[in-house]
Coordinates of C-alpha atoms in Angstrom, one line a residue:
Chain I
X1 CA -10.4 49.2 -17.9
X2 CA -13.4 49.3 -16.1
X3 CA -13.9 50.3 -12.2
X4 CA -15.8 46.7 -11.8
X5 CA -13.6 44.5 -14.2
X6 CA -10.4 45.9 -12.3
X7 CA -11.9 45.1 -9.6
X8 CA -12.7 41.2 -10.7
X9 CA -9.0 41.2 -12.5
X10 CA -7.4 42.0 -9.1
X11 CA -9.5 39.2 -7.2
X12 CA -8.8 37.2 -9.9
X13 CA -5.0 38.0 -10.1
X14 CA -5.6 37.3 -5.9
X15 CA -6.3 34.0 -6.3
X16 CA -3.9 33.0 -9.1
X17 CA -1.5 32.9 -5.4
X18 CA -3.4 29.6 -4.4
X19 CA -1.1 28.2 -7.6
X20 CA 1.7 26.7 -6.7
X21 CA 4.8 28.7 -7.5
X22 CA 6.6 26.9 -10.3
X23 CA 2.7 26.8 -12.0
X24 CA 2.8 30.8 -11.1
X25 CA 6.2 31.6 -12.5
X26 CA 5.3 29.9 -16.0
X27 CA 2.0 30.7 -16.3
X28 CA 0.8 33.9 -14.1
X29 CA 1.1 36.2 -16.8
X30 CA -0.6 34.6 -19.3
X31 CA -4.0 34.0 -17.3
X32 CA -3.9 37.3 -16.8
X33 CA -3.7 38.6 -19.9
X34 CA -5.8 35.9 -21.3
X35 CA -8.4 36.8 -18.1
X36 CA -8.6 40.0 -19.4
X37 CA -8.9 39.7 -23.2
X38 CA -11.9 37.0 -22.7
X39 CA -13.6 39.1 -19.8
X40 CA -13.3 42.0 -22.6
X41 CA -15.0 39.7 -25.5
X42 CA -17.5 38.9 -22.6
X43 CA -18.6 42.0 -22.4
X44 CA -18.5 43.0 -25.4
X45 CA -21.5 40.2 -26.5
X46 CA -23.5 41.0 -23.0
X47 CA -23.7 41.1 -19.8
X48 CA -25.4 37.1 -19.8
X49 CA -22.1 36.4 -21.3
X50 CA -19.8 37.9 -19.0
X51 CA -21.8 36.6 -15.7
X52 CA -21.7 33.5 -17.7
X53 CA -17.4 33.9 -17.8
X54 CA -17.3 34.8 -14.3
X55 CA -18.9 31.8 -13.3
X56 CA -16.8 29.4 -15.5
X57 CA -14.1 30.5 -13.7
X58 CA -15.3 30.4 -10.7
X59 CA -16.2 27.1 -10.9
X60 CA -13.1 25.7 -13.0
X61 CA -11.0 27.3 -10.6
X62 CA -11.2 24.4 -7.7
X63 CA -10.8 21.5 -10.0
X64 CA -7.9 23.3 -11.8
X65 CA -6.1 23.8 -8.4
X66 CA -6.4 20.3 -7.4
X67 CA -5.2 18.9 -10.5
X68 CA -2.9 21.1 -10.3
X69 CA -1.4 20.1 -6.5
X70 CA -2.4 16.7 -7.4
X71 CA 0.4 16.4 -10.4
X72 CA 3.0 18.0 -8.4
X73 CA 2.5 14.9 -5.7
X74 CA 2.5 12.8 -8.7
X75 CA 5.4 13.9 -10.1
X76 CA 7.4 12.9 -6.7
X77 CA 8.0 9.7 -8.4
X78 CA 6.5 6.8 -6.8
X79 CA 3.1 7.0 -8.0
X80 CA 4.2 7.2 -11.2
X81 CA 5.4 3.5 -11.6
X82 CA 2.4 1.2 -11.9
X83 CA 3.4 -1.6 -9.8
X84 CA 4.0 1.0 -6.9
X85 CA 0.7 2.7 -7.7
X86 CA -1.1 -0.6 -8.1
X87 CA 0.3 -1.8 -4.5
X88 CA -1.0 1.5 -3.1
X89 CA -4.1 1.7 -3.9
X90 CA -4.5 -1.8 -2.8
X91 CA -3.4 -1.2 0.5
X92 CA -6.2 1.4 1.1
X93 CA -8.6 -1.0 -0.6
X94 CA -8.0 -4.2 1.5
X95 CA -7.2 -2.1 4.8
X96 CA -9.9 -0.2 5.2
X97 CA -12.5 -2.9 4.1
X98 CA -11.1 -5.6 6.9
X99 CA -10.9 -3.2 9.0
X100 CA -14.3 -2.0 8.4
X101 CA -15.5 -5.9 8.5
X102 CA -14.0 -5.7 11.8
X103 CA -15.7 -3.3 13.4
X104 CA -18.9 -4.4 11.9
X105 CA -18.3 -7.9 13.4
X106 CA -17.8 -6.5 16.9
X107 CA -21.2 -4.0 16.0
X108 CA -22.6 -7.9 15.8
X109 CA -21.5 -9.4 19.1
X110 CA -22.7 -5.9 20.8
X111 CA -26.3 -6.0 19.2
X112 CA -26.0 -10.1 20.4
X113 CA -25.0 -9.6 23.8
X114 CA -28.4 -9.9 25.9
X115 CA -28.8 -13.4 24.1
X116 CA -25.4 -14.3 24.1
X117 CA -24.9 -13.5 28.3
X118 CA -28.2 -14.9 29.1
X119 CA -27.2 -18.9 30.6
X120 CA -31.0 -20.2 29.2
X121 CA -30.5 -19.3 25.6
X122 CA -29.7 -22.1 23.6
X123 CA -26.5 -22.0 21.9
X124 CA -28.7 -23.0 18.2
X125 CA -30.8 -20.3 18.8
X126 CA -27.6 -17.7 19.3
X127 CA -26.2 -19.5 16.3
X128 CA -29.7 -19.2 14.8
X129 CA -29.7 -15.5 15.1
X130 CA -26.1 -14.9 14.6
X131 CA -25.8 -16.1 10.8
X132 CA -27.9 -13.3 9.5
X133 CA -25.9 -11.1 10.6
X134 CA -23.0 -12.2 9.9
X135 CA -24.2 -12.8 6.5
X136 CA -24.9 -9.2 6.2
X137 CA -21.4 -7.8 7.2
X138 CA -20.1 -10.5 5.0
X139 CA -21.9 -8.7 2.1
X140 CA -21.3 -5.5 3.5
X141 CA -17.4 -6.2 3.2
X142 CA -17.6 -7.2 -0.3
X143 CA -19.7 -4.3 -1.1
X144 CA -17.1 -1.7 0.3
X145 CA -14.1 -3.5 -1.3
X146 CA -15.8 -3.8 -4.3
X147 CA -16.6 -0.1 -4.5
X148 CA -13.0 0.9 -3.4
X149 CA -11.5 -1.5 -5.8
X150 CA -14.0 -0.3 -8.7
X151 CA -12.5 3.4 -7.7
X152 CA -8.9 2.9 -8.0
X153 CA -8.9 0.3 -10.9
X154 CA -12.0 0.1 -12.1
X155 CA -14.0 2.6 -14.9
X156 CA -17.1 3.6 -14.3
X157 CA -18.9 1.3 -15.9
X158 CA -17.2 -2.1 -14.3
X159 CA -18.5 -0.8 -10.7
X160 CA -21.3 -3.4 -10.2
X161 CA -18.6 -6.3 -11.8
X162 CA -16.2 -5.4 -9.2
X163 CA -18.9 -5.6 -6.6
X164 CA -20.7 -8.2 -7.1
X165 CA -17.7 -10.7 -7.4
X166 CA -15.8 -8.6 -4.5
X167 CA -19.4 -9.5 -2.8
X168 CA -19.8 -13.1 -3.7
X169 CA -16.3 -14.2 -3.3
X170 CA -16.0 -12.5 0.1
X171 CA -19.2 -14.5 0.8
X172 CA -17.8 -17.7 -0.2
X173 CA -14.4 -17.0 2.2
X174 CA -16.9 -16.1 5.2
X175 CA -18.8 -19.6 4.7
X176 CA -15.5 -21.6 4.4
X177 CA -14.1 -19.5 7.7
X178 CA -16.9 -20.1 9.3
X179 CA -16.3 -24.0 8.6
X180 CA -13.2 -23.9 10.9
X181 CA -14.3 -21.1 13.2
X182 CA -17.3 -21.2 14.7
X183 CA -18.0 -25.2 14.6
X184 CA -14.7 -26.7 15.3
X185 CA -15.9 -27.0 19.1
X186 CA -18.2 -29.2 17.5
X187 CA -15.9 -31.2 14.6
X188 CA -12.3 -30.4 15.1
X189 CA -11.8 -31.8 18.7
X190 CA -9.1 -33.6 17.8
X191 CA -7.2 -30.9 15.8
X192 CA -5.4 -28.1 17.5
X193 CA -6.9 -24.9 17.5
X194 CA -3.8 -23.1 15.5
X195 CA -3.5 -25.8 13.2
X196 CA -7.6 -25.1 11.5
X197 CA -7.1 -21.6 12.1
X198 CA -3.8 -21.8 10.1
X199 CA -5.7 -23.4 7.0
X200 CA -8.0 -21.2 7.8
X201 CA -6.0 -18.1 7.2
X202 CA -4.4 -19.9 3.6
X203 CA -7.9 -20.1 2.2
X204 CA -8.9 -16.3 3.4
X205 CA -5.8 -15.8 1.8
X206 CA -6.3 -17.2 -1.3
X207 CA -10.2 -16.2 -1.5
X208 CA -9.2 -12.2 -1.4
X209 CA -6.6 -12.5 -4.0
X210 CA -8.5 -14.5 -5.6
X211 CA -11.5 -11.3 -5.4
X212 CA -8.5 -8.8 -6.7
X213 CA -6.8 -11.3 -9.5
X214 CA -10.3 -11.9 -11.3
X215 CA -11.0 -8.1 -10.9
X216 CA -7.6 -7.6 -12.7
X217 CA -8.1 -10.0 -15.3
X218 CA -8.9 -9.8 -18.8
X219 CA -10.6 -13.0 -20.6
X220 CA -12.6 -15.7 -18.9
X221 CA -11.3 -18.8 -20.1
X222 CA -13.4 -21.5 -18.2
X223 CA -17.2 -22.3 -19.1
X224 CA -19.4 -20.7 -17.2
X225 CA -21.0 -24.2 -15.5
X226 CA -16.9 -24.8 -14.5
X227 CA -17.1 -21.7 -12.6
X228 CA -20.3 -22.1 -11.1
X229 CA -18.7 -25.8 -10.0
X230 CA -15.8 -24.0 -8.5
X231 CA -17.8 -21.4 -6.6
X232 CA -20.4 -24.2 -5.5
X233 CA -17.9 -26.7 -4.0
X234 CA -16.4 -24.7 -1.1
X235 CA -20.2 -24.1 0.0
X236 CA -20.7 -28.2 -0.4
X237 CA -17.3 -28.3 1.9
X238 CA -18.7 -26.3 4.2
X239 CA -22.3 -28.0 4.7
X240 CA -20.7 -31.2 5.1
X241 CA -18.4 -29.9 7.5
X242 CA -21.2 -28.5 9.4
X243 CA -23.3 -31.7 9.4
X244 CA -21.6 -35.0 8.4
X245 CA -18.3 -34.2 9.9
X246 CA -19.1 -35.8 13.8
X247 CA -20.2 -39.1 12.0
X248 CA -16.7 -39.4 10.3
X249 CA -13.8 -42.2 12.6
X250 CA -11.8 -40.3 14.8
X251 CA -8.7 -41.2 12.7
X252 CA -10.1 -40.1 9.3
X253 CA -10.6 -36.8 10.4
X254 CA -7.6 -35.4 9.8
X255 CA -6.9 -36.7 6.1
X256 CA -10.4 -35.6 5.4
X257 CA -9.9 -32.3 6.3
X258 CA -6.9 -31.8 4.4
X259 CA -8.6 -33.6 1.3
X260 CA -11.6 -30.9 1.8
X261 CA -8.8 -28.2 2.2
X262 CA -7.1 -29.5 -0.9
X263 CA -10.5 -29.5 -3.0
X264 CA -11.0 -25.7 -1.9
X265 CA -7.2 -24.8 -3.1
X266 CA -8.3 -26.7 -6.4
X267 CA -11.4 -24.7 -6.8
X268 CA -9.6 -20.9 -6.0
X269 CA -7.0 -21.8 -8.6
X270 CA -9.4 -23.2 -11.2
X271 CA -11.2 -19.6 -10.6
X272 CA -7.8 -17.4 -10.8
X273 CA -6.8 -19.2 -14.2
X274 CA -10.1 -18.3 -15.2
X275 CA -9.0 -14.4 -15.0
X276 CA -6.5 -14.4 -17.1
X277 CA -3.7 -16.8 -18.5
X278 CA -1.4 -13.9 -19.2
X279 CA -1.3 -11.7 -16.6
X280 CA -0.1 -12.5 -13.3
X281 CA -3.5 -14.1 -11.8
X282 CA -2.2 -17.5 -10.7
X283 CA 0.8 -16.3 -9.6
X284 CA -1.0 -13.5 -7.3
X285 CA -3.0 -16.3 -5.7
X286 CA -0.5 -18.5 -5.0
X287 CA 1.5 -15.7 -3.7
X288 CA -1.8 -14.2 -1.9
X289 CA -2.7 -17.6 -0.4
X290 CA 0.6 -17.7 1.9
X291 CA 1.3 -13.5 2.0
X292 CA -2.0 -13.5 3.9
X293 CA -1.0 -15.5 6.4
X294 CA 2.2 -14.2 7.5
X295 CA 0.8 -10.4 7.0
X296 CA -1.6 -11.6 9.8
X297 CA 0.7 -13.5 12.1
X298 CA 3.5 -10.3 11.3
X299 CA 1.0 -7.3 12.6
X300 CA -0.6 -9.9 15.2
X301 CA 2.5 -10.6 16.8
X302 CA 3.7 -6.6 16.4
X303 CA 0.5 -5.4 18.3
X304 CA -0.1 -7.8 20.8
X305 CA 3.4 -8.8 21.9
X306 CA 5.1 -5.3 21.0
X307 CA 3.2 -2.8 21.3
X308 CA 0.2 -3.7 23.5
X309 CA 1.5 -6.1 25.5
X310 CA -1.0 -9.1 27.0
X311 CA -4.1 -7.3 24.6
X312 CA -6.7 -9.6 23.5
X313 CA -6.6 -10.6 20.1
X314 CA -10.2 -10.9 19.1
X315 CA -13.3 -11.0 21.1
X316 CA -14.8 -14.4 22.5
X317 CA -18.5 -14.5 22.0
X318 CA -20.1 -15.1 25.2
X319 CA -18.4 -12.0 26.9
X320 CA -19.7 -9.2 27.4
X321 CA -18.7 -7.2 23.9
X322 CA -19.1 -3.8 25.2
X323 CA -16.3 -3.4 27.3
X324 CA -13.9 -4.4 24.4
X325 CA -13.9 -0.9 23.2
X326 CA -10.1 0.1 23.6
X327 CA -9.3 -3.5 22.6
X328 CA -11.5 -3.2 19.5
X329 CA -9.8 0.2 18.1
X330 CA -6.1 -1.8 18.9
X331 CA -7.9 -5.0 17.0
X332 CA -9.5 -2.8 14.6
X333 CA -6.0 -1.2 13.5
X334 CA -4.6 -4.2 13.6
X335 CA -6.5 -5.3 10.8
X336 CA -6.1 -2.3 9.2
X337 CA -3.0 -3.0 9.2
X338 CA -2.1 -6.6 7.7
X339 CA -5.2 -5.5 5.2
X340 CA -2.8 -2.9 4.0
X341 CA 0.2 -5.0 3.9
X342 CA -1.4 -7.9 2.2
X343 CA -3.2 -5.4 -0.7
X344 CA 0.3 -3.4 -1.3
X345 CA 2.0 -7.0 -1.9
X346 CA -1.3 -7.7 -4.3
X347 CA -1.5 -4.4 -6.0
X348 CA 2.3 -4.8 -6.5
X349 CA 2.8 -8.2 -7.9
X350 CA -0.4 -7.8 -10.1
X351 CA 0.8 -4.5 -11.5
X352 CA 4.3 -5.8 -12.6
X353 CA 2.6 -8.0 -14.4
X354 CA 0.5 -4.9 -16.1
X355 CA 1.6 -2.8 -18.7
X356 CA -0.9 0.0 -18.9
X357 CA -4.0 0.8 -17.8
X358 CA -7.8 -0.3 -18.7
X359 CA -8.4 2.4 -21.9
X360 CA -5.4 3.2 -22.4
X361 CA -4.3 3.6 -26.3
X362 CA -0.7 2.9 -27.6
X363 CA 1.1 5.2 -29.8
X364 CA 3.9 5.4 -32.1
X365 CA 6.6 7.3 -30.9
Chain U
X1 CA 4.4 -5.1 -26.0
X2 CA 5.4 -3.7 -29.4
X3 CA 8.8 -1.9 -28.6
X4 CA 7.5 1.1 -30.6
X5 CA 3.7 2.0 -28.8
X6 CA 5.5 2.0 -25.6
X7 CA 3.8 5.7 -25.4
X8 CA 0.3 5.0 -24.0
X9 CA -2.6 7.3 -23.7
X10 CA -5.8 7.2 -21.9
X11 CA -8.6 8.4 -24.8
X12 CA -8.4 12.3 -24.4
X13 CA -10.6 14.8 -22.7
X14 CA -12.5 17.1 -25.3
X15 CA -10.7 20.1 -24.2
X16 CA -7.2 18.2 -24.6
X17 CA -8.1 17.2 -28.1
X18 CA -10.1 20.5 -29.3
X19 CA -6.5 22.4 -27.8
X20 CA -4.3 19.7 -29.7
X21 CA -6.5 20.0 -32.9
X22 CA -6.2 23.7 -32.4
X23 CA -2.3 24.1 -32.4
X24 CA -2.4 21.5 -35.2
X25 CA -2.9 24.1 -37.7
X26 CA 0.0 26.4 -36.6
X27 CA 1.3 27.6 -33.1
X28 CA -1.0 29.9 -31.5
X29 CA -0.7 31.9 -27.6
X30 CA -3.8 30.8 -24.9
X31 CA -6.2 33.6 -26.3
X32 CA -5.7 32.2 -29.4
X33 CA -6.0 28.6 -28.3
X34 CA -9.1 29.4 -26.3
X35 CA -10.7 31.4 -29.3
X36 CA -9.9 28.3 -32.1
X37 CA -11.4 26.0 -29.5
X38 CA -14.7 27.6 -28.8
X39 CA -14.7 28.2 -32.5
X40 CA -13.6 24.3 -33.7
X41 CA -16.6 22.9 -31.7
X42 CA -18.8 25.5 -32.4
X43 CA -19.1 27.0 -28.6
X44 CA -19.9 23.9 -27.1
X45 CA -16.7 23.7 -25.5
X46 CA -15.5 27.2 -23.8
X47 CA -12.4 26.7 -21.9
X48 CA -11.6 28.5 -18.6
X49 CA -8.4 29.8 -18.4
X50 CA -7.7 27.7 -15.6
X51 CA -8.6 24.6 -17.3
X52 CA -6.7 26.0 -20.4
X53 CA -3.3 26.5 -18.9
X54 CA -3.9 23.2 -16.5
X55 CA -4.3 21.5 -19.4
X56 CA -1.5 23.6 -21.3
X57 CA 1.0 22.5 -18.1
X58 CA -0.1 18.8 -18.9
X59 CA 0.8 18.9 -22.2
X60 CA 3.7 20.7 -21.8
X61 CA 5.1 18.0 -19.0
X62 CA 3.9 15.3 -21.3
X63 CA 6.0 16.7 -24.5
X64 CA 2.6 17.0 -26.3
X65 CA 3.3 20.6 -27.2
X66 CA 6.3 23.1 -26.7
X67 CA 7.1 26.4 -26.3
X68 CA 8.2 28.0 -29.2
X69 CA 8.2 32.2 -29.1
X70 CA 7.1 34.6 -26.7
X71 CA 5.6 37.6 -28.6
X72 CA 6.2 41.0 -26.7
X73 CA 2.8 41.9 -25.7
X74 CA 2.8 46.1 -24.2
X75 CA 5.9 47.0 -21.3
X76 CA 7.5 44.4 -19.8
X77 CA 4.8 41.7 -21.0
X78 CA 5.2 38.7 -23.1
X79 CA 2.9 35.7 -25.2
X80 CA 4.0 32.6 -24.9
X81 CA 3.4 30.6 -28.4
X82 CA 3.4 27.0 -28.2
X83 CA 3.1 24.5 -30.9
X84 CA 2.3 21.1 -31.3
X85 CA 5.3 18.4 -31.2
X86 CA 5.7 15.1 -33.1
X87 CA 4.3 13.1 -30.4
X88 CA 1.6 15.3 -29.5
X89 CA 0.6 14.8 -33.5
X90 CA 0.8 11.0 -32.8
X91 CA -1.3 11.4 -30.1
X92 CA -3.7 13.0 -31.6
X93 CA -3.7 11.0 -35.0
X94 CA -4.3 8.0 -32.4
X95 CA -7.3 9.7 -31.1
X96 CA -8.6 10.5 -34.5
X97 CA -8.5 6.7 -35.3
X98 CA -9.7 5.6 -32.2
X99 CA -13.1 7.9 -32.7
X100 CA -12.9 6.8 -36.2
X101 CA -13.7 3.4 -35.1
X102 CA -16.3 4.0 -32.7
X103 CA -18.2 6.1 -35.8
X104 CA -17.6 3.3 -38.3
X105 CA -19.0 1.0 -35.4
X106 CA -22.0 2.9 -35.7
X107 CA -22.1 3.1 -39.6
X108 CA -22.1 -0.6 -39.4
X109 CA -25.6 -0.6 -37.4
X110 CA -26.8 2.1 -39.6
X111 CA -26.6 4.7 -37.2
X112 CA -25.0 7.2 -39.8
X113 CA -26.2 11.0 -39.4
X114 CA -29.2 9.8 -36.6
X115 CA -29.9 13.1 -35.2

């Protein structure tokens, strides 16, 4: 052997130690010796050819280890059964894009605050420069869920599906929140705060399951004017919220709202059996509609009554937003959190539903 | 589900199917592996020998192939020989069919032999 290729075989032999050692004891050997007969038929055609070696291995060697590692995590067990898997990847999905939102939201009030401190600003024009940007992190938290979805169910190809309806339903849920938010100073006097944002919470609810069922699904089965329809009237819900709501009676204000709020329900399901009829898409929204919810309420009452005792729970526009920092990262986590719960119990109840993956082939055993 | 494709398969990566084609035709050690391989797709595909053996691991977790022999190779060093199993054939009679149809796809718009 050669002063130079001994050389390479020992570096070479070196790094075969990065392998874990179960990989080593099988295989050790064998790279070696194969090493060594292919550097040998490099040479023997040129040196072009054996730089050309060298740097395959080189390069193959990273990806190699890391598929490597990466089975040996797999093989631990859990990942391995879909349903687990599904309600995994999920949880990083919807937890790191409401958290995200979050923080973006807050990034909104900050940039706001001159206007929003100063007493001869009108509140129109705050609202007036407000929706802009809240339309913007609206689309922004589609676009990351979309993307994160896309990258742990999706193929390559079905990355601007998954955004642009991770996008547009995401939308839809911040026009409908903002219905019962930011106007019910206006329209809901004579509903209790908890009691809107309750309903409020059912439709988010439904509206990100909804985003991960359709995602999941297989065959559209409504027209495509139906959809449009069912995508159209939440918006119609919220405009008339917005402007013909003060000139309903006192006493009809109620049934209206729940007849609204029963018309939005309508519309999510009449999207989710859209999806899919086979899978578990109506089941996930149903089951995402209320999960929501609770996951909210469950980390809300963990953090603020538990952990950080007396913290605020969001941050009232018309303070000054900058000196919610700490509060933000506690808020911030927060969501994070019930984001992570709420996507495991989606990944999970979608995936039993699932029997193998997008591409996947079957074969006769 | 059909109770017998409960085995399912993502379509395979071209150095999974040239290594399965490969040990198709009779067991053979790495070397040998990586030689046939560069030689089936007619040096397009040169494997590494860290992608081989990764991949070798793989199929050895997945039952695709199995060890068979080890061939003494000089003192106190051995070839492994693996061979194809049943399932690994399946597998790879699935793929077959499965690029079959993308081809006869083609065929159908007249696409034969376009260069």
């Amino acid at each position: 052997m050669r002063k130079e290729s001994g050389l390479v075989w020992r570096t070479y032999a070196f790094f075969l130690r990065c392998y874990p050692p179960s990989f080593r004891r099988e295989f050790e050997e064998q790279m070696l010796l194969d090493f060594r007969e292919l550097a040998k038929d490099a040479r023997e055609q040129g040196r072009g050819s054996l730089v050309s070696f060298y740097l395959r291995e080189l390069i193959h060697f990273p990806s190699s280890l890391l598929q490597i590692y990466s089975r040996q995590v797999h093989t631990l067990g859990i990942f391995q059964r879909l349903p687990l898997a599904d309600g995994v990847r999920a949880a990083i999905a919807f937890g790191i894009a409401l958290a995200l939102n979050y923080a973006l939201e807050w990034g909104i009030y900050v940039a706001l605050e001159p206007l929003a401190m100063n007493q001869l600003v009108d509140a129109q024009v705050l609202r007036q420069a407000i929706l802009p940007l809240q339309t913007v992190r609206s689309l922004l938290g589609g676009l990351v869920l979309g993307f994160l979805l896309a990258f742990f169910f999706g193929t390559r190809s079905q990355v601007s599906r998954f955004v642009l309806i991770s996008m547009f339903f995401w939308f839809i849920n911040d026009v409908v929140f903002y219905a019962f938010e930011n106007h019910r100073g206006a329209y809901f006097d004579d509903i209790s705060v908890g009691f809107a944002r309750m309903f409020r919470l059912l439709i988010s609810g439904a509206y990100f399951s909804l985003i991960f069922a359709l995602l999941r699904g297989k065959s559209p089965g409504l027209s495509r004017w139906q959809i449009v329809g069912a995508c159209a009237l939440p918006v119609f819900v919220y405009y008339y919220l917005r402007f013909d709501w003060s000139q309903l009676a006192a006493g009809l204000s109620v049934p209206m709202l729940l007849l609204l709020i029963s018309l939005v329900v309508c519309c999510i399901l009449l999207l989710a059996r859209a999806s899919d009829a086979e899978s578990r898409t109506v089941f996930t929204v149903y089951s995402g509609m209320f999960v929501y919810p609770l996951m909210v309420i469950a980390s809300g009452i963990l953090t603020y009554r538990l952990v950080f005792p007396g913290a605020p729970d969001r941050i009232p526009f018309g303070e000054p937003a900058s000196s919610y920092v700490w509060p933000l990262v506690v808020m911030v986590l927060t969501r994070a959190a019930s984001g992570m719960l709420f996507g495991f119990w989606l990944g999970f109840i979608n995936g039993t539903g699932e029997t193998h993956r997008p591409g996947q082939v079957a074969v006769e055993t | 589900m059909v109770p017998y494709m409960k085995n399912l398969h993502p379509p395979l990566s071209e150095q999974t199917y040239f290594i399965l084609l490969s040990l198709q035709s009779g067991p053979k050690h790495g070397y040998a592996i990586a030689k046939d391989v560069q030689s089936l797709s007619q040096g397009r595909v040169q494997l590494s020998v860290s992608t081989l053996y990764t991949t070798l691991k793989r199929l050895l977790d997945d039952g695709w192939i199995r060890l068979v022999d080890e061939v003494p190779q000089g003192p106190g060093k051995a070839r492994k020989i693996y061979e194809i199993t049943k399932r690994g054939g399946n597998v790879l009679v699935a793929e077959i069919q499965r690029l079959d149809t993308l081809v006869s796809a083609a065929r159908v718009r007249g696409l034969e032999g376009v260069t």
